Short mmCIF file of C-alpha atoms in Angstrom, two decimals:
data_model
loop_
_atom_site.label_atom_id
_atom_site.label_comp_id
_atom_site.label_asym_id
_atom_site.label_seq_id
_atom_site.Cartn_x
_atom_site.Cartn_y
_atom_site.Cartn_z
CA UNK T 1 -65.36 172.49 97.66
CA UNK T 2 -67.12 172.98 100.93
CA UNK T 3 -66.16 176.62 102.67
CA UNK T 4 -66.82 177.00 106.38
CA UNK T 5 -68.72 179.85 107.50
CA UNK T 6 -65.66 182.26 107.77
CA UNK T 7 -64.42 181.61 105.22
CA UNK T 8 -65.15 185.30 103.03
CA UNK T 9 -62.88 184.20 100.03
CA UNK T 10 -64.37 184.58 96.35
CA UNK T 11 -64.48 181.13 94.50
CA UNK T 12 -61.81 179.99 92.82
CA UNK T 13 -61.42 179.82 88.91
CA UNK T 14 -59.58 177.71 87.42
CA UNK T 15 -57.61 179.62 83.96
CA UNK T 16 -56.80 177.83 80.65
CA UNK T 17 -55.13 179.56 77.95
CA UNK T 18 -54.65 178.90 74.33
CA UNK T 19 -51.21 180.13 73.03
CA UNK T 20 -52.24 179.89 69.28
CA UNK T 21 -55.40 178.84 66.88
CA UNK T 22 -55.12 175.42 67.08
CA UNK T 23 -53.19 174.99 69.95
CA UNK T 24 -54.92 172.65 73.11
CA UNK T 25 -56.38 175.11 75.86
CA UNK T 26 -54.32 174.56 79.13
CA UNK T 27 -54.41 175.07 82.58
CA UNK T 28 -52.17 177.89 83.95
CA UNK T 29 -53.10 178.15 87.19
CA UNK T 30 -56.43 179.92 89.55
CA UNK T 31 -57.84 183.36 90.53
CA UNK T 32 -60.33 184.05 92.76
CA UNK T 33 -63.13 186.71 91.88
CA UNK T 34 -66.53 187.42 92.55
CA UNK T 35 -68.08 187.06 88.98
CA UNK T 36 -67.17 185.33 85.47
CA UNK T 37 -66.17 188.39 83.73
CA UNK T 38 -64.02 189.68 86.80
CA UNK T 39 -62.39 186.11 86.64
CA UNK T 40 -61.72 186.73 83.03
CA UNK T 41 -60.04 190.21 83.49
CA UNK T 42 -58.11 188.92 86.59
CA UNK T 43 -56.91 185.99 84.58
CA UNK T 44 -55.78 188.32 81.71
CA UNK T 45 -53.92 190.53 84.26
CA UNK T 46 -51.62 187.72 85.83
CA UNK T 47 -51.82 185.11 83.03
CA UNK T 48 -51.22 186.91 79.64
CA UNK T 49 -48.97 190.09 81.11
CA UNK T 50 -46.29 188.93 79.43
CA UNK T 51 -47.04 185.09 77.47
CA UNK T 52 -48.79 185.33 74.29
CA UNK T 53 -52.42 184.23 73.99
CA UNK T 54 -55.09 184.56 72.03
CA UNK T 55 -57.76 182.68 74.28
CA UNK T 56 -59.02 182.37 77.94
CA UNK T 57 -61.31 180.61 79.49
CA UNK T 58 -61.93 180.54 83.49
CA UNK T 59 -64.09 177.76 84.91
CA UNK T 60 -65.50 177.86 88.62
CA UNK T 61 -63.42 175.16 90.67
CA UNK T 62 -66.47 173.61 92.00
CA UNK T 63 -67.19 173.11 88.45
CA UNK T 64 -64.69 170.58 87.96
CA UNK T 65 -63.89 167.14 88.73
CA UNK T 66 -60.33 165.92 88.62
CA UNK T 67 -58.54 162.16 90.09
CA UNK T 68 -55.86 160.34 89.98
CA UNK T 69 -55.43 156.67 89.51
CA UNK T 70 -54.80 156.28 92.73
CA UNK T 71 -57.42 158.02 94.12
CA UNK T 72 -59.42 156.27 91.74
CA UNK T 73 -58.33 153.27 93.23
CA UNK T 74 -58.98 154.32 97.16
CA UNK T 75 -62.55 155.54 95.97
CA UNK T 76 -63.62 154.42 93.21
CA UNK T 77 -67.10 155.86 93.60
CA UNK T 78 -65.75 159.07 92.76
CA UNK T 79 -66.60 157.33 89.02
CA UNK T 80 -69.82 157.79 89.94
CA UNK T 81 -70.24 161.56 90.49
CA UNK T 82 -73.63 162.98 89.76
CA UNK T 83 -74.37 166.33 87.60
CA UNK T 84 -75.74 167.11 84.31
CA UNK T 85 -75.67 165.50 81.31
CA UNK T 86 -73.97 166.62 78.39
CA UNK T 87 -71.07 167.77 76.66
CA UNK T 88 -67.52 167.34 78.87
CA UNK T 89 -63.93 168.87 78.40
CA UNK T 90 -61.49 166.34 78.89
CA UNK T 91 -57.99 167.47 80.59
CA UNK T 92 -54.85 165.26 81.50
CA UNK T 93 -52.19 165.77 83.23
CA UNK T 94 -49.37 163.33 81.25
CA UNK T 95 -46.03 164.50 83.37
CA UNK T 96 -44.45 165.25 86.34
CA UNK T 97 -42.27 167.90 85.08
CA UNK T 98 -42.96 171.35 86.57
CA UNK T 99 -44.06 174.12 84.32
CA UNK T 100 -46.20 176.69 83.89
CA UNK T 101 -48.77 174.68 82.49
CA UNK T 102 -50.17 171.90 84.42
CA UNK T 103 -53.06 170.54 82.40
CA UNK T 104 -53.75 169.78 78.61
CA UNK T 105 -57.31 170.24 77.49
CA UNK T 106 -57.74 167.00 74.79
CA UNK T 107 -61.07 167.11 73.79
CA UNK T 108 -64.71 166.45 74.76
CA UNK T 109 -66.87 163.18 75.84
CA UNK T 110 -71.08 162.80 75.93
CA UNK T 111 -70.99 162.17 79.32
CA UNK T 112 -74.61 161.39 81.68
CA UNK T 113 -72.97 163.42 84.55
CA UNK T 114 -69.25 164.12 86.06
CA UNK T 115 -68.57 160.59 87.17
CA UNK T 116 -68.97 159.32 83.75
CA UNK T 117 -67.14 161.84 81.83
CA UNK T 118 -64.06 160.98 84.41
CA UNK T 119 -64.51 157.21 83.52
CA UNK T 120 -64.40 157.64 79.69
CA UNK T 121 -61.44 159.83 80.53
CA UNK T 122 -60.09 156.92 81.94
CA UNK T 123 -60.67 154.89 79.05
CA UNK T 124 -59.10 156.80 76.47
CA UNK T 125 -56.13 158.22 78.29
CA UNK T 126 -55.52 155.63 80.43
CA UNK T 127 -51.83 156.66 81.33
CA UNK T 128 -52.57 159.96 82.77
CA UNK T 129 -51.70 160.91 85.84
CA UNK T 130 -54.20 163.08 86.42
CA UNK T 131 -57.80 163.18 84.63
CA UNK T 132 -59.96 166.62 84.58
CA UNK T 133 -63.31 166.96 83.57
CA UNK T 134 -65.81 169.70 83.63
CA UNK T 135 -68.89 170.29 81.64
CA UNK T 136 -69.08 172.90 78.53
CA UNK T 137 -71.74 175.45 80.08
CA UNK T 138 -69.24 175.63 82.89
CA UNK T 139 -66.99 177.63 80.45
CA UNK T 140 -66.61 181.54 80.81
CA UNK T 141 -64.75 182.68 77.75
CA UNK T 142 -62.91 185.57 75.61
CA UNK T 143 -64.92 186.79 72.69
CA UNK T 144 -63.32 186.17 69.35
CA UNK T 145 -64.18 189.01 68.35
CA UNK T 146 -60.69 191.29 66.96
CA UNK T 147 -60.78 194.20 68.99
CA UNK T 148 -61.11 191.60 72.12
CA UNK T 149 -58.05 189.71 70.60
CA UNK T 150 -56.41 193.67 70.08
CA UNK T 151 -56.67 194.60 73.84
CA UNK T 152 -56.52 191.29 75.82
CA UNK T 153 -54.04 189.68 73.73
CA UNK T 154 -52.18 191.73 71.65
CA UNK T 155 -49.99 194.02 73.43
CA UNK T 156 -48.12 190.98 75.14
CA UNK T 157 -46.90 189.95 72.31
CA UNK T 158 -44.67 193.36 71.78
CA UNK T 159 -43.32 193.09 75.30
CA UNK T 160 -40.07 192.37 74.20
CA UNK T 161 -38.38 193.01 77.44
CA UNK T 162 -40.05 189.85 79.13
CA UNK T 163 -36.64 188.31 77.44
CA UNK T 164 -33.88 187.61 80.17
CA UNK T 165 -31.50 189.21 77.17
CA UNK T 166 -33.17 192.79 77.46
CA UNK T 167 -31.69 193.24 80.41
CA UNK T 168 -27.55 194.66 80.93
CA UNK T 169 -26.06 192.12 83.13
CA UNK T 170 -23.92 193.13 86.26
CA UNK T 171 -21.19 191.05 86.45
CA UNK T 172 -20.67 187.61 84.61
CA UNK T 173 -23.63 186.19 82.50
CA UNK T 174 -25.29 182.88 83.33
CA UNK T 175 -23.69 181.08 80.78
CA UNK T 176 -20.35 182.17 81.17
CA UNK T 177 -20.59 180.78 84.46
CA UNK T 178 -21.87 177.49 83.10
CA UNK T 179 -19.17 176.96 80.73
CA UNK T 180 -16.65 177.55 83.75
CA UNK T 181 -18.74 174.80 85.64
CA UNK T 182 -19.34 177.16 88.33
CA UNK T 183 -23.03 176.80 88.53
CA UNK T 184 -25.12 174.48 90.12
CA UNK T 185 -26.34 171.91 88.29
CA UNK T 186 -29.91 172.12 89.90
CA UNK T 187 -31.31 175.26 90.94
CA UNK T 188 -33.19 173.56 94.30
CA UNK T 189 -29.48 171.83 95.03
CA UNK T 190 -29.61 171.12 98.90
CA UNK T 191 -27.70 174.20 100.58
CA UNK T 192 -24.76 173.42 101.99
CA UNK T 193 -21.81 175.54 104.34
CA UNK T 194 -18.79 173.94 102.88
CA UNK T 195 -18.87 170.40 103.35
CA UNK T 196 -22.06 170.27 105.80
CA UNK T 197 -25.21 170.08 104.26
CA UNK T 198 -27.61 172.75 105.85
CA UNK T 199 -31.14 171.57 106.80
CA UNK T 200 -33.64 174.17 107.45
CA UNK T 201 -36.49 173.67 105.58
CA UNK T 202 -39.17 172.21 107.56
CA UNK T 203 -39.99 169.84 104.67
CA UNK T 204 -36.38 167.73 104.98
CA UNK T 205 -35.93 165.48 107.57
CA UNK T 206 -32.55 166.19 109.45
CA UNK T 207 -30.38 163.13 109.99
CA UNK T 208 -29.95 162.22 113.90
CA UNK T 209 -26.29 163.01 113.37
CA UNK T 210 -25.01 164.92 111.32
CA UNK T 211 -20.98 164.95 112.33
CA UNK F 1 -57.13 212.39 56.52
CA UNK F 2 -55.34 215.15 55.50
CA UNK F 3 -51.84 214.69 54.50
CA UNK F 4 -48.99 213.58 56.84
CA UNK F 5 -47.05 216.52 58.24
CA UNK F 6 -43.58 216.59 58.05
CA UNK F 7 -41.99 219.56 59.04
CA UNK F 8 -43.74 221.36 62.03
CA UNK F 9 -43.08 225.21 62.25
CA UNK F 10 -41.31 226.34 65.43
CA UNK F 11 -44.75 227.80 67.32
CA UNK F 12 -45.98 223.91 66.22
CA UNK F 13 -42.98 221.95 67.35
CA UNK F 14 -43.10 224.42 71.06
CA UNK F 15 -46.65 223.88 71.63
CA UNK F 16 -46.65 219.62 70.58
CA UNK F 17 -43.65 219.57 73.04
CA UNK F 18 -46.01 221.26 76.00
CA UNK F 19 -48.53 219.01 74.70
CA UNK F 20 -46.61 215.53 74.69
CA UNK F 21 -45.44 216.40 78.14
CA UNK F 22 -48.45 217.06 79.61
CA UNK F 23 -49.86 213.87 78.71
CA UNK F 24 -46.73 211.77 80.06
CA UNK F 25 -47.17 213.73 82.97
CA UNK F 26 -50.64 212.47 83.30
CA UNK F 27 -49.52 209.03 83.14
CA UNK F 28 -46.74 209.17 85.21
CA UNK F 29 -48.31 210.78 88.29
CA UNK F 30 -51.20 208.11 88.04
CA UNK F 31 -48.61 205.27 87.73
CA UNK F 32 -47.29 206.47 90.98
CA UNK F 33 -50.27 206.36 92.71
CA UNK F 34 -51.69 203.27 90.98
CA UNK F 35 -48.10 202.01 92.44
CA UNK F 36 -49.10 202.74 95.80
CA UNK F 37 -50.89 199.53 96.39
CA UNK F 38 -48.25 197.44 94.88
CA UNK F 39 -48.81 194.68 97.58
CA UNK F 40 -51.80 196.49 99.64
CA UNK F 41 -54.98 195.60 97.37
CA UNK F 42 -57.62 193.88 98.42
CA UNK F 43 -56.83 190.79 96.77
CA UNK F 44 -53.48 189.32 95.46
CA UNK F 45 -54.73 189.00 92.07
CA UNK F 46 -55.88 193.27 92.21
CA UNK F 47 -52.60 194.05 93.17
CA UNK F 48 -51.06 192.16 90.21
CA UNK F 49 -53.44 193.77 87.89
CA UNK F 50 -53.22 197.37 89.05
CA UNK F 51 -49.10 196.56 88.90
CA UNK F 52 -49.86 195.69 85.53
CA UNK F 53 -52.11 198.96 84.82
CA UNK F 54 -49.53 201.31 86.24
CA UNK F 55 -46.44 199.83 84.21
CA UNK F 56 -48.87 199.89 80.91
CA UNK F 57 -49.57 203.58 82.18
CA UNK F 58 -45.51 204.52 82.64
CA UNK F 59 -45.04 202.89 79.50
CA UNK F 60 -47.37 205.19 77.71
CA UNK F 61 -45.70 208.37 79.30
CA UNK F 62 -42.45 206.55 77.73
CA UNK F 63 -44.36 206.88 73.98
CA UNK F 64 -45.02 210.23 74.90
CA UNK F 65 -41.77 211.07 75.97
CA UNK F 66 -39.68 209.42 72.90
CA UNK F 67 -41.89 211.71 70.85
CA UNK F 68 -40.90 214.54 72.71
CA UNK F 69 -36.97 213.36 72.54
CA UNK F 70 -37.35 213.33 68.11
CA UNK F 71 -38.39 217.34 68.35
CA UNK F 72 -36.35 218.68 71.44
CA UNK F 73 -33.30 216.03 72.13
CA UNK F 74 -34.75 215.61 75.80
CA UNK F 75 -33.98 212.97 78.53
CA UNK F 76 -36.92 211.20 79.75
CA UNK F 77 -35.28 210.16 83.06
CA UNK F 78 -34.67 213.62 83.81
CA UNK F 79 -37.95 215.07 83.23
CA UNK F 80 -39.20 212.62 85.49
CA UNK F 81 -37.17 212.30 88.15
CA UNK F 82 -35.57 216.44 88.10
CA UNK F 83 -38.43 218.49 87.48
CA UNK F 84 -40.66 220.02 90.81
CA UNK F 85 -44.22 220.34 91.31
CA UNK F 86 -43.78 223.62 89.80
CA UNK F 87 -42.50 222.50 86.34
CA UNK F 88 -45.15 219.16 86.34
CA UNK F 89 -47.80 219.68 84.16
CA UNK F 90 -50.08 216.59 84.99
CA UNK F 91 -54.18 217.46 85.26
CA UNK F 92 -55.00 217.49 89.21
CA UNK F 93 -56.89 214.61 89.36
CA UNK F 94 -54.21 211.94 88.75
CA UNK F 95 -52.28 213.73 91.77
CA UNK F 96 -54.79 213.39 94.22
CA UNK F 97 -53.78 210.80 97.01
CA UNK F 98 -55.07 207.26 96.63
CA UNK F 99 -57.87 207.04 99.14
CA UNK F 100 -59.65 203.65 99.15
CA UNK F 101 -60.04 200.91 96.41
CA UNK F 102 -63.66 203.01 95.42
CA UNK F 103 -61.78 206.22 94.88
CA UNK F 104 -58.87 204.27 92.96
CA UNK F 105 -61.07 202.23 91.12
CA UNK F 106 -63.33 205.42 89.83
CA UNK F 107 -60.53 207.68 89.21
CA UNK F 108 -58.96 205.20 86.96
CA UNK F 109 -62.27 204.80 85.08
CA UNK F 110 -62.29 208.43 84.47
CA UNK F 111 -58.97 208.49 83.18
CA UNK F 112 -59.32 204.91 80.89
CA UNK F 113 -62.30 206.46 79.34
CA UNK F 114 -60.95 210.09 78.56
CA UNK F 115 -57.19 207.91 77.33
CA UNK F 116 -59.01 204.97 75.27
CA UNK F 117 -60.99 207.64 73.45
CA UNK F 118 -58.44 210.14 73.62
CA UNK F 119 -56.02 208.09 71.85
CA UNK F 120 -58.80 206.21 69.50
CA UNK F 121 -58.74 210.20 68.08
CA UNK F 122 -55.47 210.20 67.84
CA UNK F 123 -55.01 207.47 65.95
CA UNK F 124 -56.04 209.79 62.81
CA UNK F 125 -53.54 212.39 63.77
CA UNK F 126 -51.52 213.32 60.57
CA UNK F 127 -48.83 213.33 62.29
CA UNK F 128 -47.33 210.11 62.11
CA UNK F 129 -45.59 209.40 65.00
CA UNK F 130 -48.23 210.24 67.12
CA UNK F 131 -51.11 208.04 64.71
CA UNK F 132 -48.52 205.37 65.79
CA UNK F 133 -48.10 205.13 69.51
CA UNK F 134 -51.72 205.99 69.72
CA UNK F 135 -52.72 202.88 67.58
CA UNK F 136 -50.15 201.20 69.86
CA UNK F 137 -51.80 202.54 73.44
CA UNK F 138 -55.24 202.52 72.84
CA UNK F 139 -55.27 198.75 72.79
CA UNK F 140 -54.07 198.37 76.53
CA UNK F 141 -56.42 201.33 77.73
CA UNK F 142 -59.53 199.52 76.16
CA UNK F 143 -58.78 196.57 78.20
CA UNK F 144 -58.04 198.76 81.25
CA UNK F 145 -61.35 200.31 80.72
CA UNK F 146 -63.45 197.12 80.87
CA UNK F 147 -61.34 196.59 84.07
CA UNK F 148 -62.15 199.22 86.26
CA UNK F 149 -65.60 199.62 84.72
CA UNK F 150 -66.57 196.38 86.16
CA UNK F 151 -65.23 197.39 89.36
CA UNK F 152 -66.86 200.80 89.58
CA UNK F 153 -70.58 198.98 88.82
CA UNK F 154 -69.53 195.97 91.06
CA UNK F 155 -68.69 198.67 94.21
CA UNK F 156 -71.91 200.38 93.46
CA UNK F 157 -74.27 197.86 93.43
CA UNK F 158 -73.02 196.17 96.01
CA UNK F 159 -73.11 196.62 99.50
CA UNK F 160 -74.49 199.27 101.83
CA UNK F 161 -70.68 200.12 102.09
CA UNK F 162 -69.18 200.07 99.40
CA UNK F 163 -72.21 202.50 97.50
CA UNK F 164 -71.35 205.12 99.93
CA UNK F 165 -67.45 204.43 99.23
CA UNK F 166 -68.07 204.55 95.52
CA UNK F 167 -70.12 207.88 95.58
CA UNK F 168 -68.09 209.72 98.20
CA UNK F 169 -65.59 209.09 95.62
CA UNK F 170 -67.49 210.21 92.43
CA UNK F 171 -68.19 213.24 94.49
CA UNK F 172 -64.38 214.28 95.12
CA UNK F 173 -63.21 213.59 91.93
CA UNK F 174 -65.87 214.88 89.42
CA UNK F 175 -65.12 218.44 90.07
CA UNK F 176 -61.40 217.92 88.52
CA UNK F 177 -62.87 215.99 85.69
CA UNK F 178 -63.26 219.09 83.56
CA UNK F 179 -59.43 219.65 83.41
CA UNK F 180 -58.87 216.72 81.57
CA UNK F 181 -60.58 218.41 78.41
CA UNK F 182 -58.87 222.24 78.66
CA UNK F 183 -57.17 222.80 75.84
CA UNK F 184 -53.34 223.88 76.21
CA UNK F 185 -51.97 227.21 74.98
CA UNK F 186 -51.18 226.60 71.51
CA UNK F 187 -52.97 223.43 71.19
CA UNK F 188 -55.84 225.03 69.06
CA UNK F 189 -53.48 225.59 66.35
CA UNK F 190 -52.31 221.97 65.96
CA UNK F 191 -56.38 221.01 66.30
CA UNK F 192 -56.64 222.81 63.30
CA UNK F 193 -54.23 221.09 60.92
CA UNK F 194 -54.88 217.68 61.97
CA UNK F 195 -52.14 216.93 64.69
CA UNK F 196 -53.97 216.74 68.08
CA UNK F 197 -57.90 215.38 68.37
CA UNK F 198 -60.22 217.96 69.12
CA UNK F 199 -60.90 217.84 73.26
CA UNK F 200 -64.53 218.93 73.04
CA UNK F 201 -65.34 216.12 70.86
CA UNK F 202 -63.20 214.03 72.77
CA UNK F 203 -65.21 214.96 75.47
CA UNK F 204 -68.59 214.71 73.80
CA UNK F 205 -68.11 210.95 73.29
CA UNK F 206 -66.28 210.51 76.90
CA UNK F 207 -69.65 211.84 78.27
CA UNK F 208 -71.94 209.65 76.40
CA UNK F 209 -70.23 206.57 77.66
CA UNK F 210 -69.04 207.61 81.25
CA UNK F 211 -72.35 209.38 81.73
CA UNK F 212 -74.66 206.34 81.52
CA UNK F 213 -72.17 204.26 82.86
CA UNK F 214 -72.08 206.12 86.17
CA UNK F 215 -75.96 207.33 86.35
CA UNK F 216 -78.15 204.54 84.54
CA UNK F 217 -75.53 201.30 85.10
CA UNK F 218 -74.36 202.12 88.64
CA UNK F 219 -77.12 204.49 90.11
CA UNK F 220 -74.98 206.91 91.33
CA UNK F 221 -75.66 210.72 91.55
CA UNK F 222 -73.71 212.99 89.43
CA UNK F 223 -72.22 216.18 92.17
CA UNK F 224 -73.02 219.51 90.56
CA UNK F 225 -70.02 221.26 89.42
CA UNK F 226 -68.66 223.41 87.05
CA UNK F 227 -67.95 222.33 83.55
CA UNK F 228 -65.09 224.18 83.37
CA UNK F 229 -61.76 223.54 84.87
CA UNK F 230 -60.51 226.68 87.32
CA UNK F 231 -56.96 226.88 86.52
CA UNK F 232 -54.72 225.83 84.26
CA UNK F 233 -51.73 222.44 84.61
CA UNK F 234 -49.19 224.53 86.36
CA UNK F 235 -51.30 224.29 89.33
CA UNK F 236 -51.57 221.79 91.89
CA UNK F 237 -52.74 220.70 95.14
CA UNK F 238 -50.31 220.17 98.19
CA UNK F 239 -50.44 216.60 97.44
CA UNK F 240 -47.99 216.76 94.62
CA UNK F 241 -44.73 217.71 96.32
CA UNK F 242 -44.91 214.94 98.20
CA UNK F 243 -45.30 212.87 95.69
CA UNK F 244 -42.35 213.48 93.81
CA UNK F 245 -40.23 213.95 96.79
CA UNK F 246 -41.01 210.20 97.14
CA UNK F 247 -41.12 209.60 93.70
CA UNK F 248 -37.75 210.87 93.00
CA UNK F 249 -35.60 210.30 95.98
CA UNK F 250 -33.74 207.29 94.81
CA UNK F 251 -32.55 209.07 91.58
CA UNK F 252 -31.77 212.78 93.45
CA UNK F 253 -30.01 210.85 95.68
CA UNK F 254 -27.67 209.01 93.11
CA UNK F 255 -28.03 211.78 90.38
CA UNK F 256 -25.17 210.44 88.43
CA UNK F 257 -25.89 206.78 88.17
CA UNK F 258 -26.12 205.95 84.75
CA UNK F 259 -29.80 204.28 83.99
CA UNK F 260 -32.65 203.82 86.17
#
């Protein structure tokens, strides 16, 4: 990514997590830091407070190539990124659902640079909706090592209060209200002040009339 | 190890109680000032991670405090939130106010090192309840450790600025390091049969890793000071009234609510 001059952020890492041995490494979401092993800690501090783990690698954004067919289609020379050869992780994105997780890592290509790795990406998982690639000495990682696994990892797994249960409940739980149908089916239901819909965010576009 | 202890005499149980309190005191006072830059740090993802420190910190003064509950029946909400400066018994250091990142940053270093080791110790205590937490804590204070260890080296090494920040700092705390290692009245006594780790070897091994840490990884001077702490955990600075007034306003002001 190019940063103008003013621009005094740190770079960008990119975090993916492993849940379990054997379990794919995905992406959780980005930190910025100044360093690989500050991106590491940072990324343990807001990525494994409370979700189990028991591996984390961060990977410099500008390390990593990522398209979608349609960009694909609007540039396709974007298949012909330069870089380094060698060894490439493989990511996909296969849904639109939100979560916390955004990206599945699904394996590795041989790859002569970037471009390539995205285009044997393409190949194999052609129904992706999104195709990440970035090489394997771009990956800053957690030893394995048990008294890394003991302090990084660990301890979230005995927070037993990240469960919604832990806590009393004032007034009438969640799914009583359900049951009695008074809940809103979606949480992002358009607001409304009895019968008239309310538009004020500046995303919707407000009828010309409304009454 | 020696055998697990059981039954503590009544001079035992008095002096683990002053002892178990002290050290929740410790963490609580830091956790307050750690909370301090709940949504001032420098960067968004500092001010989730010291968040995260502070809570791990709070919970540890919770260990403590359950400990002290099994031997004297006490309420942990009340201790914290109904006791004055006069009755806290938290080291001096944790209490100072937060200063910049450099000062917070160091402080918390200090502390990580003498807890992780602290509680590594402990982890032998014969005294089971206390081998447990400790196994429990130590995990999250080794990880804390490597956190504000990298930030103590990355301040001063770095710029012109931040150096100066980073040893103006070293320079106000390390004169209420030495506190952190005085032995409690009483304490000696529960050294001896195996309950509490021994501070001056707890010490010895906090020195050889701070020590190079500071001098030979970061560069920074070491202030000359005494070794030995001036008073004893009833005193404090002016800084800590103030704290607790802030601290625990919300509960003196609903003193009969029922949880907090």
């Amino acid at each position: 990514m190019t940063q103008s001059a003013t621009d005094t952020q740190w770079p960008r890492w990119e975090v993916f997590k492993q849940d379990a041995p054997n379990r794919p490494y995905q992406a959780v979401g980005s930190v910025h830091a100044g360093d690989p092993d500050h991106a590491l800690l940072t990324a343990r501090n807001v990525f494994v407070r409370r979700p189990s783990a028991v591996s984390l690698w961060t990977v410099r954004e500008s390390d990593i190539l990522t398209a979608t067919p349609e960009e694909i289609a609007a540039r396709a020379e974007v298949l012909e990124t330069p870089g380094e050869a060698g060894t490439y992780h493989v990511g996909l994105k296969r849904t639109h659902k939100r979560s916390m997780t955004f990206v599945d890592l699904v394996g590795t290509v041989e790859a002569s640079g970037p471009g390539d790795a995205l285009r044997q990406a393409r190949e194999q998982y052609p129904d992706a909706l999104t195709w990440l690639v970035f090489p394997k000495s771009a990956v800053v990682r957690t030893d394995d090592d048990p008294g890394t696994v003991e302090s990084w990892f660990a301890p979230a797994k005995d927070k037993t209060y990240k469960q919604q249960q832990f806590y009393g409940v004032i007034g009438k739980h969640v799914g009583e209200l359900k049951r009695e149908g008074r809940m809103p089916q979606r949480v992002n239901e358009e607001p409304h002040v009895g019968e008239q819909k309310v538009y004020d965010h500046p995303h919707d576009k407000a009828p010309k009339v409304q009454r | 190890m020696m055998e697990p202890i059981t039954t503590l005499t009544p001079t035992q149980t008095e002096a683990l109680i002053r002892k178990l309190t002290a050290l929740a005191d410790d963490e609580i006072i830091l956790a307050h000032r750690d909370g301090e830059w709940t949504g001032h740090a420098p960067i968004l993802e500092e001010d989730i991670a010291l968040a995260n420190i502070a809570q791990d910190e709070l919970g540890h003064a919770t260990l403590y405090l359950d400990l002290r509950r099994a031997l004297d029946g006490c309420d942990a909400d009340r201790l914290a939130f109904f006791r004055g400066a006069d009755e806290y018994t938290n080291v001096r250091l944790v209490e100072l106010p937060k200063g910049d990142w450099a000062f917070t940053m160091l402080r918390q270093f200090l502390f990580d090192a003498y807890e992780a080791l602290w509680l590594s110790a402990a982890q032998k205590s014969n005294y089971v309840p206390l081998a447990e937490i400790a196994a429990k804590a130590v995990r999250e204070e080794k990880f804390h450790l490597q956190h504000t260890a990298l930030w103590v080296e990355r301040l001063a090494l770095g710029t012109e600025e931040s150096r100066r920040r980073m040893q103006n700092a070293l320079n106000e705390l390390w004169p209420h390091v030495a506190q952190l290692f005085a032995p409690l009245p009483g304490e000696a006594d529960l050294v001896a049969v195996g309950i509490l780790p021994e501070l001056e070897k707890v010490r010895a091994s906090w020195e050889s890793f701070v020590l190079p840490h500071l001098t030979e990884k970061c560069d920074l001077l070491l202030p000359m000071v005494p070794a030995q702490a001036q008073e004893g955990r009833e005193v404090h600075t002016e800084h800590l009234a103030p704290l607790l007034a802030e601290m625990q306003s919300v509960a003196r002001q609903h003193a009969n609510a029922e949880v907090w």
